[in-house]
PDB file of C-alpha atoms in Angstrom:
ATOM      1  CA  THR A 209       0.000   0.000   0.000  1.00 48.00           C
ATOM      2  CA  VAL A 210       2.965   2.329   0.411  1.00 48.00           C
ATOM      3  CA  THR A 211       3.713   2.092  -3.324  1.00 50.00           C
ATOM      4  CA  ILE A 212       0.222   3.239  -4.367  1.00 55.00           C
ATOM      5  CA  PRO A 213       0.782   6.927  -3.545  1.00 57.00           C
ATOM      6  CA  PHE A 214       4.160   6.871  -5.257  1.00 53.00           C
ATOM      7  CA  THR A 215       2.734   5.145  -8.346  1.00 57.00           C
ATOM      8  CA  SER A 216      -0.111   7.639  -8.467  1.00 58.00           C
ATOM      9  CA  ALA A 217       2.298  10.555  -8.103  1.00 59.00           C
ATOM     10  CA  ALA A 218       4.525   9.163 -10.854  1.00 54.00           C
ATOM     11  CA  ASN A 219       1.516   8.793 -13.165  1.00 59.00           C
ATOM     12  CA  MET A 220       0.403  12.363 -12.450  1.00 63.00           C
ATOM     13  CA  GLN A 221       3.929  13.614 -13.151  1.00 69.00           C
ATOM     14  CA  LEU A 222       3.924  11.802 -16.513  1.00 64.00           C
ATOM     15  CA  VAL A 223       0.505  13.302 -17.353  1.00 77.00           C
ATOM     16  CA  ASP A 224       1.782  16.790 -16.486  1.00 85.00           C
ATOM     17  CA  GLN A 225       4.891  16.254 -18.623  1.00 88.00           C
ATOM     18  CA  GLN A 226       2.685  14.988 -21.449  1.00 90.00           C
ATOM     19  CA  ARG A 227       0.492  18.110 -21.283  1.00 93.00           C
ATOM     20  CA  THR A 228       3.533  20.394 -21.254  1.00 93.00           C
ATOM     21  CA  LEU A 229       5.040  18.557 -24.219  1.00 94.00           C
ATOM     22  CA  SER A 230       1.698  18.672 -26.065  1.00 95.00           C
ATOM     23  CA  VAL A 231       1.470  22.443 -25.753  1.00 96.00           C
ATOM     24  CA  SER A 232       5.063  22.778 -26.914  1.00 94.00           C
ATOM     25  CA  LEU A 233       4.445  20.489 -29.898  1.00 96.00           C
ATOM     26  CA  ALA A 234       1.355  22.469 -30.911  1.00 97.00           C
ATOM     27  CA  GLN A 235       3.242  25.767 -30.603  1.00 97.00           C
ATOM     28  CA  GLU A 236       6.231  24.486 -32.576  1.00 95.00           C
ATOM     29  CA  MET A 237       4.028  23.267 -35.414  1.00 97.00           C
ATOM     30  CA  MET A 238       2.089  26.547 -35.481  1.00 98.00           C
ATOM     31  CA  GLU A 239       5.337  28.542 -35.659  1.00 97.00           C
ATOM     32  CA  GLU A 240       6.589  26.340 -38.481  1.00 96.00           C
ATOM     33  CA  ILE A 241       3.345  26.814 -40.420  1.00 97.00           C
ATOM     34  CA  ILE A 242       3.138  30.591 -40.044  1.00 97.00           C
ATOM     35  CA  SER A 243       6.767  30.926 -41.140  1.00 96.00           C
ATOM     36  CA  LYS A 244       5.634  29.826 -44.619  1.00 96.00           C
ATOM     37  CA  PRO A 245       4.260  32.226 -47.242  1.00 95.00           C
ATOM     38  CA  PHE A 246       0.504  32.763 -47.368  1.00 94.00           C
ATOM     39  CA  ALA A 247       0.219  32.459 -51.144  1.00 90.00           C
ATOM     40  CA  ASP A 248       1.000  29.253 -52.970  1.00 90.00           C
ATOM     41  CA  PRO A 249       3.827  29.781 -55.499  1.00 89.00           C
ATOM     42  CA  GLN A 250       1.809  27.673 -57.975  1.00 86.00           C
ATOM     43  CA  GLY A 251      -1.287  29.861 -57.409  1.00 83.00           C
ATOM     44  CA  ASP A 252      -3.392  27.004 -56.020  1.00 82.00           C
ATOM     45  CA  THR A 253      -5.955  27.917 -53.333  1.00 80.00           C
ATOM     46  CA  ASP A 254      -7.117  24.379 -52.517  1.00 88.00           C
ATOM     47  CA  PRO A 255      -6.030  23.457 -48.971  1.00 93.00           C
ATOM     48  CA  GLY A 256      -3.616  20.560 -48.794  1.00 94.00           C
ATOM     49  CA  PRO A 257      -0.259  19.680 -50.300  1.00 95.00           C
ATOM     50  CA  ASP A 258       0.247  20.167 -54.021  1.00 93.00           C
ATOM     51  CA  ALA A 259       1.566  17.475 -56.364  1.00 91.00           C
ATOM     52  CA  GLY A 260       5.088  16.524 -55.365  1.00 92.00           C
ATOM     53  CA  GLU A 261       4.773  17.863 -51.799  1.00 94.00           C
ATOM     54  CA  SER A 262       4.878  14.460 -50.137  1.00 92.00           C
ATOM     55  CA  SER A 263       6.435  15.545 -46.832  1.00 90.00           C
ATOM     56  CA  ARG A 264       6.336  18.631 -44.693  1.00 91.00           C
ATOM     57  CA  ASP A 265       9.879  19.670 -45.585  1.00 90.00           C
ATOM     58  CA  LEU A 266       8.546  20.165 -49.137  1.00 94.00           C
ATOM     59  CA  PHE A 267       5.563  22.329 -48.103  1.00 96.00           C
ATOM     60  CA  ASP A 268       5.964  25.802 -49.597  1.00 95.00           C
ATOM     61  CA  ASN A 269       2.974  27.656 -48.164  1.00 96.00           C
ATOM     62  CA  ILE A 270       0.546  27.630 -45.244  1.00 97.00           C
ATOM     63  CA  ASP A 271      -2.331  25.677 -46.777  1.00 96.00           C
ATOM     64  CA  ASP A 272      -0.054  22.743 -47.675  1.00 97.00           C
ATOM     65  CA  TYR A 273      -0.314  21.645 -44.038  1.00 97.00           C
ATOM     66  CA  HIS A 274      -4.063  20.962 -44.339  1.00 97.00           C
ATOM     67  CA  GLY A 275      -4.674  17.337 -43.380  1.00 97.00           C
ATOM     68  CA  TYR A 276      -1.117  16.835 -42.120  1.00 97.00           C
ATOM     69  CA  THR A 277      -1.034  14.145 -39.415  1.00 97.00           C
ATOM     70  CA  GLU A 278       1.678  12.502 -37.372  1.00 97.00           C
ATOM     71  CA  PRO A 279       0.369   9.280 -35.811  1.00 97.00           C
ATOM     72  CA  PRO A 280       1.470   8.054 -32.374  1.00 96.00           C
ATOM     73  CA  GLY A 281       5.164   7.274 -32.336  1.00 92.00           C
ATOM     74  CA  SER A 282       5.815   9.429 -35.409  1.00 95.00           C
ATOM     75  CA  ILE A 283       5.899  12.994 -34.109  1.00 95.00           C
ATOM     76  CA  ALA A 284       9.064  14.571 -35.451  1.00 92.00           C
ATOM     77  CA  ASP A 285      10.794  17.898 -35.009  1.00 84.00           C
ATOM     78  CA  PHE A 286      11.471  20.106 -38.027  1.00 79.00           C
ATOM     79  CA  ASP A 287      14.731  18.267 -38.704  1.00 83.00           C
ATOM     80  CA  GLY A 288      12.843  14.971 -38.954  1.00 85.00           C
ATOM     81  CA  ASN A 289      13.995  13.522 -35.630  1.00 91.00           C
ATOM     82  CA  VAL A 290      11.217  11.380 -34.137  1.00 95.00           C
ATOM     83  CA  LEU A 291      10.544  12.105 -30.466  1.00 93.00           C
ATOM     84  CA  THR A 292      11.390   9.182 -28.205  1.00 93.00           C
ATOM     85  CA  GLU A 293      10.706  10.701 -24.786  1.00 90.00           C
ATOM     86  CA  PRO A 294       8.328   8.633 -22.598  1.00 90.00           C
ATOM     87  CA  GLU A 295       5.855  11.534 -22.435  1.00 90.00           C
ATOM     88  CA  ALA A 296       5.622  11.523 -26.266  1.00 93.00           C
ATOM     89  CA  ALA A 297       4.335   7.938 -26.325  1.00 93.00           C
ATOM     90  CA  GLY A 298       0.776   7.801 -27.616  1.00 94.00           C
ATOM     91  CA  LEU A 299       0.699  11.425 -28.821  1.00 96.00           C
ATOM     92  CA  SER A 300      -0.372  12.352 -32.337  1.00 97.00           C
ATOM     93  CA  ARG A 301      -0.409  15.742 -34.090  1.00 98.00           C
ATOM     94  CA  HIS A 302      -3.029  16.994 -36.563  1.00 98.00           C
ATOM     95  CA  VAL A 303      -3.340  20.150 -38.689  1.00 98.00           C
ATOM     96  CA  THR A 304      -6.251  21.686 -40.562  1.00 98.00           C
ATOM     97  CA  THR A 305      -6.351  24.885 -42.559  1.00 97.00           C
ATOM     98  CA  ALA A 306      -9.348  26.652 -44.062  1.00 96.00           C
ATOM     99  CA  TYR A 307      -9.670  29.856 -46.021  1.00 94.00           C
ATOM    100  CA  VAL A 308     -12.251  32.170 -44.469  1.00 94.00           C
ATOM    101  CA  TYR A 309     -13.870  35.471 -45.350  1.00 92.00           C
ATOM    102  CA  LEU A 310     -14.435  38.196 -42.796  1.00 89.00           C
ATOM    103  CA  ALA A 311     -17.629  40.222 -42.648  1.00 90.00           C
ATOM    104  CA  GLY A 312     -17.680  42.765 -45.443  1.00 88.00           C
ATOM    105  CA  GLN A 313     -15.162  40.989 -47.655  1.00 87.00           C
ATOM    106  CA  ASP A 314     -15.893  40.316 -51.308  1.00 89.00           C
ATOM    107  CA  VAL A 315     -16.374  36.554 -51.448  1.00 90.00           C
ATOM    108  CA  SER A 316     -15.830  36.561 -55.210  1.00 91.00           C
ATOM    109  CA  ALA A 317     -12.208  37.640 -54.636  1.00 87.00           C
ATOM    110  CA  ASP A 318      -9.422  35.257 -53.639  1.00 85.00           C
ATOM    111  CA  PRO A 319      -9.401  34.683 -49.873  1.00 88.00           C
ATOM    112  CA  ASN A 320      -6.847  36.608 -47.821  1.00 91.00           C
ATOM    113  CA  VAL A 321      -7.455  35.021 -44.406  1.00 94.00           C
ATOM    114  CA  ILE A 322      -6.702  31.447 -43.417  1.00 96.00           C
ATOM    115  CA  LEU A 323      -7.597  29.645 -40.195  1.00 97.00           C
ATOM    116  CA  ILE A 324      -4.930  27.247 -38.947  1.00 98.00           C
ATOM    117  CA  THR A 325      -5.728  24.660 -36.264  1.00 98.00           C
ATOM    118  CA  VAL A 326      -3.106  22.409 -34.671  1.00 98.00           C
ATOM    119  CA  GLU A 327      -4.139  19.670 -32.256  1.00 98.00           C
ATOM    120  CA  VAL A 328      -2.038  17.271 -30.220  1.00 97.00           C
ATOM    121  CA  ARG A 329      -4.030  14.230 -29.162  1.00 97.00           C
ATOM    122  CA  TYR A 330      -3.577  11.308 -26.822  1.00 94.00           C
ATOM    123  CA  LYS A 331      -5.709   8.306 -27.798  1.00 91.00           C
ATOM    124  CA  ASP A 332      -7.851  10.581 -30.021  1.00 92.00           C
ATOM    125  CA  VAL A 333      -8.552  13.014 -27.179  1.00 94.00           C
ATOM    126  CA  THR A 334      -7.236  16.528 -27.736  1.00 96.00           C
ATOM    127  CA  VAL A 335      -4.653  17.396 -25.080  1.00 95.00           C
ATOM    128  CA  ALA A 336      -3.558  20.712 -26.613  1.00 96.00           C
ATOM    129  CA  GLY A 337      -5.020  22.753 -29.434  1.00 97.00           C
ATOM    130  CA  LEU A 338      -4.162  26.069 -31.033  1.00 97.00           C
ATOM    131  CA  SER A 339      -6.036  28.061 -33.651  1.00 98.00           C
ATOM    132  CA  ARG A 340      -4.832  31.156 -35.426  1.00 97.00           C
ATOM    133  CA  LEU A 341      -6.091  33.418 -38.169  1.00 96.00           C
ATOM    134  CA  VAL A 342      -3.447  34.616 -40.622  1.00 96.00           C
ATOM    135  CA  TYR A 343      -4.123  37.608 -42.857  1.00 93.00           C
ATOM    136  CA  SER A 344      -2.288  38.368 -46.069  1.00 90.00           C
ATOM    137  CA  PRO A 345      -2.384  42.045 -46.991  1.00 82.00           C
ATOM    138  CA  SER A 346      -0.885  41.213 -50.391  1.00 73.00           C
ATOM    139  CA  GLN A 347      -3.909  39.033 -51.109  1.00 61.00           C
ATOM    140  CA  ALA A 348      -6.334  41.683 -49.847  1.00 53.00           C
ATOM    141  CA  THR A 349      -8.950  43.629 -51.637  1.00 49.00           C
ATOM    142  CA  ALA A 350     -10.147  46.806 -50.000  1.00 47.00           C
ATOM    143  CA  LEU A 351     -12.599  46.334 -47.169  1.00 46.00           C
ATOM    144  CA  PRO A 352     -15.449  48.809 -46.944  1.00 47.00           C
ATOM    145  CA  GLY A 353     -15.033  51.305 -44.131  1.00 47.00           C
ATOM    146  CA  PRO A 354     -16.975  54.199 -42.665  1.00 47.00           C
ATOM    147  CA  TRP A 355     -15.260  56.528 -45.167  1.00 42.00           C
ATOM    148  CA  ASP A 356     -16.783  54.706 -48.190  1.00 42.00           C
TER     149      ASP A 356
END
């Protein structure tokens, strides 16, 4: 019975380390994604990787990350090194991107805002999630204002 409190404390410590790592993994992926250009060099506006972009080191713009997933045991840093820490066991990472229009924007024009969502999951339960809107002024058309 003396080992039960210690076992419970060790499990709680692992859970805390897993949560901390999950937040870090979500932040790292988000930073990697937003470091990419908004516009696709090929001019494509369909979310997801383009032909020939078979791995994330080949992604050349933000929307290429749409649908990107790292299953448990496969989460890697930007250099491709798979995490082997005990707290990484069972974690998976998932990315979605979606072009959105803000109120007042011309929906017939190319979108200039994209919503990025990064989730880190443990056994399909989200442990950490981040969402961010990214705006591209170079893709923008004028928004109506009170001066119009």
